[in-house]
């Protein structure tokens, strides 16, 4: 998972966790051994998500605001 995530660094992605309920939307800022950092472009907040709990992700188009 870490290898493919590195290809999306700097891009806006939607990331889904294994809970099946949570998803995160933001710019992929950093990929470490055990977590990734996403920055919410609207609020400027960062989220740190454990790689072991990432189920899937996809590149998200820029908002039309």
PDB file of C-alpha atoms in Angstrom:
ATOM      1  CA  UNK A   1       0.000   0.000   0.000  1.00  0.00           C
ATOM      2  CA  UNK A   2       2.805   2.399   0.890  1.00  0.00           C
ATOM      3  CA  UNK A   3       4.435   1.991  -2.523  1.00  0.00           C
ATOM      4  CA  UNK A   4       1.333   2.942  -4.488  1.00  0.00           C
ATOM      5  CA  UNK A   5       0.435   5.777  -2.107  1.00  0.00           C
ATOM      6  CA  UNK A   6       3.814   7.389  -2.856  1.00  0.00           C
ATOM      7  CA  UNK A   7       2.699   7.821  -6.483  1.00  0.00           C
ATOM      8  CA  UNK A   8      -0.165  10.045  -5.283  1.00  0.00           C
ATOM      9  CA  UNK A   9       1.832  12.355  -3.006  1.00  0.00           C
ATOM     10  CA  UNK A  10       0.699  15.944  -3.553  1.00  0.00           C
ATOM     11  CA  UNK A  11      -2.594  14.858  -5.126  1.00  0.00           C
ATOM     12  CA  UNK A  12      -6.109  15.114  -3.747  1.00  0.00           C
ATOM     13  CA  UNK A  13      -7.416  11.681  -2.768  1.00  0.00           C
ATOM     14  CA  UNK A  14     -10.358  10.101  -0.992  1.00  0.00           C
ATOM     15  CA  UNK A  15      -9.115   7.417   1.380  1.00  0.00           C
ATOM     16  CA  UNK A  16     -11.328   4.692   2.880  1.00  0.00           C
ATOM     17  CA  UNK A  17     -10.570   2.818   6.100  1.00  0.00           C
ATOM     18  CA  UNK A  18     -11.418  -0.773   7.028  1.00  0.00           C
ATOM     19  CA  UNK A  19     -14.222   0.402   9.311  1.00  0.00           C
ATOM     20  CA  UNK A  20     -16.354   0.819   6.188  1.00  0.00           C
ATOM     21  CA  UNK A  21     -17.790   3.999   7.673  1.00  0.00           C
ATOM     22  CA  UNK A  22     -14.941   6.466   7.621  1.00  0.00           C
ATOM     23  CA  UNK A  23     -13.400   8.161   4.623  1.00  0.00           C
ATOM     24  CA  UNK A  24     -11.002  11.066   4.398  1.00  0.00           C
ATOM     25  CA  UNK A  25     -10.626  13.652   1.635  1.00  0.00           C
ATOM     26  CA  UNK A  26      -7.518  15.764   1.249  1.00  0.00           C
ATOM     27  CA  UNK A  27      -4.135  16.280  -0.312  1.00  0.00           C
ATOM     28  CA  UNK A  28      -1.716  13.472   0.454  1.00  0.00           C
ATOM     29  CA  UNK A  29       1.155  15.299   2.139  1.00  0.00           C
ATOM     30  CA  UNK A  30       3.348  12.604   3.645  1.00  0.00           C
ATOM     31  CA  UNK A  31       3.795   8.823   3.651  1.00  0.00           C
ATOM     32  CA  UNK A  32       5.671   7.259   6.565  1.00  0.00           C
ATOM     33  CA  UNK A  33       6.256   3.586   7.416  1.00  0.00           C
ATOM     34  CA  UNK A  34       3.106   3.323   9.526  1.00  0.00           C
ATOM     35  CA  UNK A  35       0.893   6.318   8.672  1.00  0.00           C
ATOM     36  CA  UNK A  36      -0.033   8.890   6.024  1.00  0.00           C
ATOM     37  CA  UNK A  37      -0.901  12.565   6.419  1.00  0.00           C
ATOM     38  CA  UNK A  38      -3.798  14.140   4.517  1.00  0.00           C
ATOM     39  CA  UNK A  39      -4.449  17.886   4.557  1.00  0.00           C
ATOM     40  CA  UNK A  40      -8.036  19.084   4.216  1.00  0.00           C
ATOM     41  CA  UNK A  41      -7.908  21.853   1.626  1.00  0.00           C
ATOM     42  CA  UNK A  42     -11.045  23.607   2.921  1.00  0.00           C
ATOM     43  CA  UNK A  43     -10.197  23.755   6.615  1.00  0.00           C
ATOM     44  CA  UNK A  44      -6.419  23.391   6.568  1.00  0.00           C
ATOM     45  CA  UNK A  45      -6.588  20.566   9.100  1.00  0.00           C
ATOM     46  CA  UNK A  46      -4.323  17.536   8.845  1.00  0.00           C
ATOM     47  CA  UNK A  47      -5.315  13.940   9.542  1.00  0.00           C
ATOM     48  CA  UNK A  48      -2.866  11.135  10.265  1.00  0.00           C
ATOM     49  CA  UNK A  49      -4.180   7.700   9.249  1.00  0.00           C
ATOM     50  CA  UNK A  50      -2.506   4.387  10.078  1.00  0.00           C
ATOM     51  CA  UNK A  51      -1.544   2.570   6.872  1.00  0.00           C
ATOM     52  CA  UNK A  52      -2.667  -0.754   8.348  1.00  0.00           C
ATOM     53  CA  UNK A  53      -6.275   0.524   8.392  1.00  0.00           C
ATOM     54  CA  UNK A  54      -6.402   1.857   4.824  1.00  0.00           C
ATOM     55  CA  UNK A  55      -8.652  -0.314   2.690  1.00  0.00           C
ATOM     56  CA  UNK A  56      -8.652   1.660  -0.560  1.00  0.00           C
ATOM     57  CA  UNK A  57      -8.295   5.125  -2.064  1.00  0.00           C
ATOM     58  CA  UNK A  58      -8.771   6.971  -5.309  1.00  0.00           C
ATOM     59  CA  UNK A  59      -7.725  10.281  -6.775  1.00  0.00           C
ATOM     60  CA  UNK A  60     -10.459  12.836  -6.219  1.00  0.00           C
ATOM     61  CA  UNK A  61     -11.200  15.611  -8.692  1.00  0.00           C
ATOM     62  CA  UNK A  62     -10.791  19.184  -7.507  1.00  0.00           C
ATOM     63  CA  UNK A  63     -13.959  20.724  -6.139  1.00  0.00           C
ATOM     64  CA  UNK A  64     -15.943  23.002  -8.449  1.00  0.00           C
ATOM     65  CA  UNK A  65     -16.122  25.897  -5.993  1.00  0.00           C
TER      66      UNK A  65
END
